[in-house]
Coordinates of C-alpha atoms in Angstrom, one line a residue:
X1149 CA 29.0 4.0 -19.3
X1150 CA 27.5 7.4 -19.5
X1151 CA 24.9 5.6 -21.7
X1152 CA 23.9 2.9 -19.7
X1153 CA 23.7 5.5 -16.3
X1154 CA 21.1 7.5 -19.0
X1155 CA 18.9 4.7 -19.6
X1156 CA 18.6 3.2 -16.0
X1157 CA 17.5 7.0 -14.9
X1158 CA 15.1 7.0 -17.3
X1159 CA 13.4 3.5 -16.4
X1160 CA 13.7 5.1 -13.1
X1161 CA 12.0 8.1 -14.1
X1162 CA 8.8 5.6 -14.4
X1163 CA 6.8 5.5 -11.5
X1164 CA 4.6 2.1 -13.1
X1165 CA 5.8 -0.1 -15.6
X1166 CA 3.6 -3.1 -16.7
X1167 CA 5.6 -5.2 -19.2
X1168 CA 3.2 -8.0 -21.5
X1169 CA 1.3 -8.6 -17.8
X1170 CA -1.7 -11.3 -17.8
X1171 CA -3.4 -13.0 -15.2
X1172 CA -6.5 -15.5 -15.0
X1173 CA -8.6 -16.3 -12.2
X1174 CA -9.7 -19.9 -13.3
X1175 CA -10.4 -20.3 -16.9
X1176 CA -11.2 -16.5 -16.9
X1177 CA -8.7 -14.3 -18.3
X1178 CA -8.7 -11.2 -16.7
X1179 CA -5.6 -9.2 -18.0
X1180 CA -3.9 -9.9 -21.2
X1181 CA -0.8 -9.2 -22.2
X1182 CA -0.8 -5.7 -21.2
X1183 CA 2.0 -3.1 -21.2
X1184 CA 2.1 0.3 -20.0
X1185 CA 4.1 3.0 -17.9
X1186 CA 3.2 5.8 -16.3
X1187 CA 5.5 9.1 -15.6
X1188 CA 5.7 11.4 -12.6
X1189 CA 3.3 14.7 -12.4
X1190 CA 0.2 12.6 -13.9
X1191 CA -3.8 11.9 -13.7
X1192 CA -4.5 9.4 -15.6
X1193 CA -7.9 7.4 -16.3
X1194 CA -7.9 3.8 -16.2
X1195 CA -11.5 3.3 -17.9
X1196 CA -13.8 0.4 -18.7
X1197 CA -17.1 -1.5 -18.1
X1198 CA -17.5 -3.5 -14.9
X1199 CA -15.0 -6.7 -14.9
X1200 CA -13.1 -5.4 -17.7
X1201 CA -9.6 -5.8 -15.9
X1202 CA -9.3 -2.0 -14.1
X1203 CA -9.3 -3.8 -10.5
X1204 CA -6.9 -6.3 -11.1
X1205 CA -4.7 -4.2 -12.8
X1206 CA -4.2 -1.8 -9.4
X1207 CA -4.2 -4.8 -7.2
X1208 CA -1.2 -6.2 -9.1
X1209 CA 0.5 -2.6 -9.3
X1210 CA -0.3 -2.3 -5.1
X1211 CA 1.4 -6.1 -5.1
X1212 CA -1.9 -7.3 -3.3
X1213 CA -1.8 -9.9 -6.5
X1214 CA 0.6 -11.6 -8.0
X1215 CA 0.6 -11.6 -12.5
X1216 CA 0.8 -15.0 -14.0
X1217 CA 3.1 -13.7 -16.6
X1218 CA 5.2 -10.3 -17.4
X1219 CA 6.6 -7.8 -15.3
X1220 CA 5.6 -5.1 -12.9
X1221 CA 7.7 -1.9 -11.5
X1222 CA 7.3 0.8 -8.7
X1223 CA 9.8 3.2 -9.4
X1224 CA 12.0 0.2 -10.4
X1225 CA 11.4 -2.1 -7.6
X1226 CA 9.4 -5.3 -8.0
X1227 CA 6.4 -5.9 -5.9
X1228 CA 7.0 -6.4 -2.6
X1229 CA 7.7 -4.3 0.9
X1230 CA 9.4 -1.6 -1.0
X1231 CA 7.0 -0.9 -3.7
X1232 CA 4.0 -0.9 -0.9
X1233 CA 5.9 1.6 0.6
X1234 CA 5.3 3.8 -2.0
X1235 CA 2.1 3.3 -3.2
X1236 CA -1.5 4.3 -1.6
X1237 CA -4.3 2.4 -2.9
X1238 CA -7.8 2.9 -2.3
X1239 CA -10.1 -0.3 -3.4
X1240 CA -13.3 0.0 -3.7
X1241 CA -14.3 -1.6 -0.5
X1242 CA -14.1 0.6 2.8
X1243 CA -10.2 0.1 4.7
X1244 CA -11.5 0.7 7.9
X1245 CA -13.7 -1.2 10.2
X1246 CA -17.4 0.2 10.9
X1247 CA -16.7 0.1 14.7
X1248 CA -14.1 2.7 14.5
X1249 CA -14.4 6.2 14.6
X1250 CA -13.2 8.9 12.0
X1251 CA -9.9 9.7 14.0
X1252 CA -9.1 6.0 14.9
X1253 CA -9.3 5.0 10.8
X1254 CA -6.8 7.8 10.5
X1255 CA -4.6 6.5 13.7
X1256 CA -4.3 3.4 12.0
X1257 CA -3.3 4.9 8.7
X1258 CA -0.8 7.0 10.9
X1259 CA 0.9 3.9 12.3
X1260 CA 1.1 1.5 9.6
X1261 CA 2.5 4.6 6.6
X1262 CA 5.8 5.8 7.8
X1263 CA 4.8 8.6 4.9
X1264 CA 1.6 9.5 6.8
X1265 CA 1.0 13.1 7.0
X1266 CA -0.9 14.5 10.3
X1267 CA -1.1 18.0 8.8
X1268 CA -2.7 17.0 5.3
X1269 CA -5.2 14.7 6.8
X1270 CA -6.2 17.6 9.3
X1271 CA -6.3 20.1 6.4
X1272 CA -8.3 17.0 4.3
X1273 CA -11.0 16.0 7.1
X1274 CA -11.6 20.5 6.7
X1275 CA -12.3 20.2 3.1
X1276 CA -14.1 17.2 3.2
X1277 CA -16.0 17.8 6.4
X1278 CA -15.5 15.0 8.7
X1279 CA -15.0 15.3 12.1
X1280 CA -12.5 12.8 14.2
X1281 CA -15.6 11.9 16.3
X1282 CA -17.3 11.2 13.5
X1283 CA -18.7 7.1 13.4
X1284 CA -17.6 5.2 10.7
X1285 CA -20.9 3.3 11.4
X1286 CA -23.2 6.5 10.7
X1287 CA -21.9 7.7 7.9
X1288 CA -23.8 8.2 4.4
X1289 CA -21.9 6.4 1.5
X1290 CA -20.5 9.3 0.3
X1291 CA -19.3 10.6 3.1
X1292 CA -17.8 7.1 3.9
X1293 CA -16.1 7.7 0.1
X1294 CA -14.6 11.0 2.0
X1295 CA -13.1 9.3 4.4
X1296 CA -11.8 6.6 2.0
X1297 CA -10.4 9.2 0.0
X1298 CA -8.7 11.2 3.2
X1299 CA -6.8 8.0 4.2
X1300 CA -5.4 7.5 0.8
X1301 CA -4.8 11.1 0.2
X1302 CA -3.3 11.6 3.4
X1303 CA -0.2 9.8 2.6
X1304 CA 2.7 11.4 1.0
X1305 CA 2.5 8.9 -1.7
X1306 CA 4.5 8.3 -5.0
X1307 CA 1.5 6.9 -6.7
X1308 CA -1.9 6.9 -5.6
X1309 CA -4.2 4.0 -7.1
X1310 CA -8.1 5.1 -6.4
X1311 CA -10.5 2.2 -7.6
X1312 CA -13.8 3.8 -8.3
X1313 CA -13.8 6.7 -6.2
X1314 CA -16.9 8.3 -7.3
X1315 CA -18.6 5.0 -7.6
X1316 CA -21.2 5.4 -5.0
X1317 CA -21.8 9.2 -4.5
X1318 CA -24.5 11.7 -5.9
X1319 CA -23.4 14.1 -8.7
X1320 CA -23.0 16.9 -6.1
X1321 CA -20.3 14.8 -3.4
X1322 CA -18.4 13.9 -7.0
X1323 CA -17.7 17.2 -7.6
X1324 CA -16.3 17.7 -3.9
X1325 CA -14.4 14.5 -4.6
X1326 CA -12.7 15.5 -7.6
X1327 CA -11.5 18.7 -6.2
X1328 CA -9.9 17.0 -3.3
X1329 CA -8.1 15.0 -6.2
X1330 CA -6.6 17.7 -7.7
X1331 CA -6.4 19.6 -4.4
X1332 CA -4.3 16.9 -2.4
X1333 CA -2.3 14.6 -4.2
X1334 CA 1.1 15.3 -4.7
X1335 CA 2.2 17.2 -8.0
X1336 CA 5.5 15.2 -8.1
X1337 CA 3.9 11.7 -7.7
X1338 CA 1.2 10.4 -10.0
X1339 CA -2.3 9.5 -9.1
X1340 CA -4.3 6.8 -11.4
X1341 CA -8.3 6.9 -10.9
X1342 CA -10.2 3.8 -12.3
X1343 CA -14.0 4.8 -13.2
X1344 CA -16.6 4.2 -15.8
X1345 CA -18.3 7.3 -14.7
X1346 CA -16.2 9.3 -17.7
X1347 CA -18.8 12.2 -18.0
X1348 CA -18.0 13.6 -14.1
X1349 CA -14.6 12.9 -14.1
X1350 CA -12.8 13.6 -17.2
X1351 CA -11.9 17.1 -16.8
X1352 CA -9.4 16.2 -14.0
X1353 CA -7.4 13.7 -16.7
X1354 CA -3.9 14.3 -18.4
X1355 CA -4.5 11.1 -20.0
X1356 CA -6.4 7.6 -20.6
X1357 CA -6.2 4.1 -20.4
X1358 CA -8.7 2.1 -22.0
X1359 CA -9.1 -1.4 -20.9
X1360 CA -11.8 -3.8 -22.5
X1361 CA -11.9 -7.8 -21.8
X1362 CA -8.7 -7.4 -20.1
X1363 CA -7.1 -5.9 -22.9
X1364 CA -5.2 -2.5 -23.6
X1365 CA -7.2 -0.8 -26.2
X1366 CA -6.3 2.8 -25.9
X1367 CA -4.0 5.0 -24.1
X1368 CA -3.7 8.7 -25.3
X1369 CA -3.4 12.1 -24.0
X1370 CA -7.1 13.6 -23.0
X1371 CA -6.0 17.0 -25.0
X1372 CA -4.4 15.0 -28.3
X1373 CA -6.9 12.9 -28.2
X1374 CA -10.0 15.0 -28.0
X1375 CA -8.3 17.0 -31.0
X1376 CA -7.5 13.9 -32.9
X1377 CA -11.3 13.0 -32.5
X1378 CA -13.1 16.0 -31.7
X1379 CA -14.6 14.7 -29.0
X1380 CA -14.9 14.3 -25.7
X1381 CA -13.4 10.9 -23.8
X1382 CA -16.7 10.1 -22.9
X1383 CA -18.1 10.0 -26.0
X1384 CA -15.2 8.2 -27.3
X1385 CA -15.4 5.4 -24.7
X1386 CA -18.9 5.1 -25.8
X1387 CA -17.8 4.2 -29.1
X1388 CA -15.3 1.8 -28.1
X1389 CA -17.7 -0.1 -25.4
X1390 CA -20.5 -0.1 -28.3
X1391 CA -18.2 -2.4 -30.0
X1392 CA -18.2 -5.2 -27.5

């Protein structure tokens, strides 16, 4: 008994588990057969070219699509109401409307996340300087990427899924971005950052996910692996892209 009670904490423990997951849109497959889990405390890199699989992968892991075959866990719930409730995901496509302001994107956030935190997105909209009068409409793009990133962060999530968060900023706003991701998500939940902009980002990694034609070709810890290789993930993911 004592054994069983081990082993269901430790699947617990888990805040992702993909089990042999693929799906297809048409004849296109766009994940294969892909397993992985990802642990509490965690920043990991989900990494590839354009339409290698990274957005489909967090859209099945926010449940916002179903998998055609395997499994999928949130902190051993299936996909559904429950897992949502514990996930923040931040496409890569504004989640507010260009009418509203700054403070009525973050009133909507407020009312629909019961784990919506009013004093993290004040201290957030500081560090990212927006202003609650602010219009969505007149924003630059990467200030609209700061306020994309304040409404996910501004959750008390368990996992936070950010797809392409320094997509469509300057080299300058990326660094602001990536210290608000270490800076505000929460050190007992787990945070997993798609990007192919590996250079700017890596430093913030405890480890990477490569993903290529829909299929997992690497996962390794950043430090393991850049002693393994000796070099750096970018260079590495490079490599593996020059293959294709």
């Amino acid at each position: 008994m004592t054994g069983s009670a081990n082993r269901e904490e430790a699947e617990v423990e888990q805040l992702l588990e993909f089990e042999a997951v693929s799906k297809k849109y048409g004849n296109k497959a766009a994940l294969r057969d892909v397993s992985l889990s990802v642990g509490p405390g965690r920043i990991v890199g989900l990494l590839g070219s354009n339409g290698s699989g990274k957005t489909t992968l967090m859209r099945i892991a926010a449940g916002l699509d179903r998998p055609d075959s395997g499994t999928v866990r949130v902190l051993g719930h299936e996909p559904g109401r429950a897992s949502k409730a514990l996930i923040s995901f931040m496409p890569d496509r504004p989640q507010f409307e260009r009418w509203m302001t700054v403070g009525e994107a973050l009133d909507f956030q407020r009312d629909f996340f019961a784990d919506f935190d009013p004093d993290k997105s004040k201290r957030m909209l500081e560090f990212m300087k927006l202003s609650r009068g602010d219009k969505a409409s007149s924003l630059s793009k990467g200030m609209q990427e700061r306020l994309q990133l304040t409404l996910a962060l501004s959750r008390r999530a368990s996992l936070y899924l950010l797809d392409e968060p320094i997509g469509g900023v300057d080299p300058v706003a990326r660094g602001h971005i990536l210290d608000a991701l270490v800076e505000f998500y929460e050190e007992d939940s787990s945070m997993i950052v798609s990007t192919h902009l590996i250079a700017d980002i890596e430093r913030i990694f405890d480890e990477v996910l490569m993903i290529k034609e829909g299929s997992l070709v690497l996962r390794q810890e950043v430090e393991q692996l850049r002693m393994d290789s000796g070099k750096s993930v970018d260079q590495l993911f490079k490599e593996v892209y020059a293959e294709c």
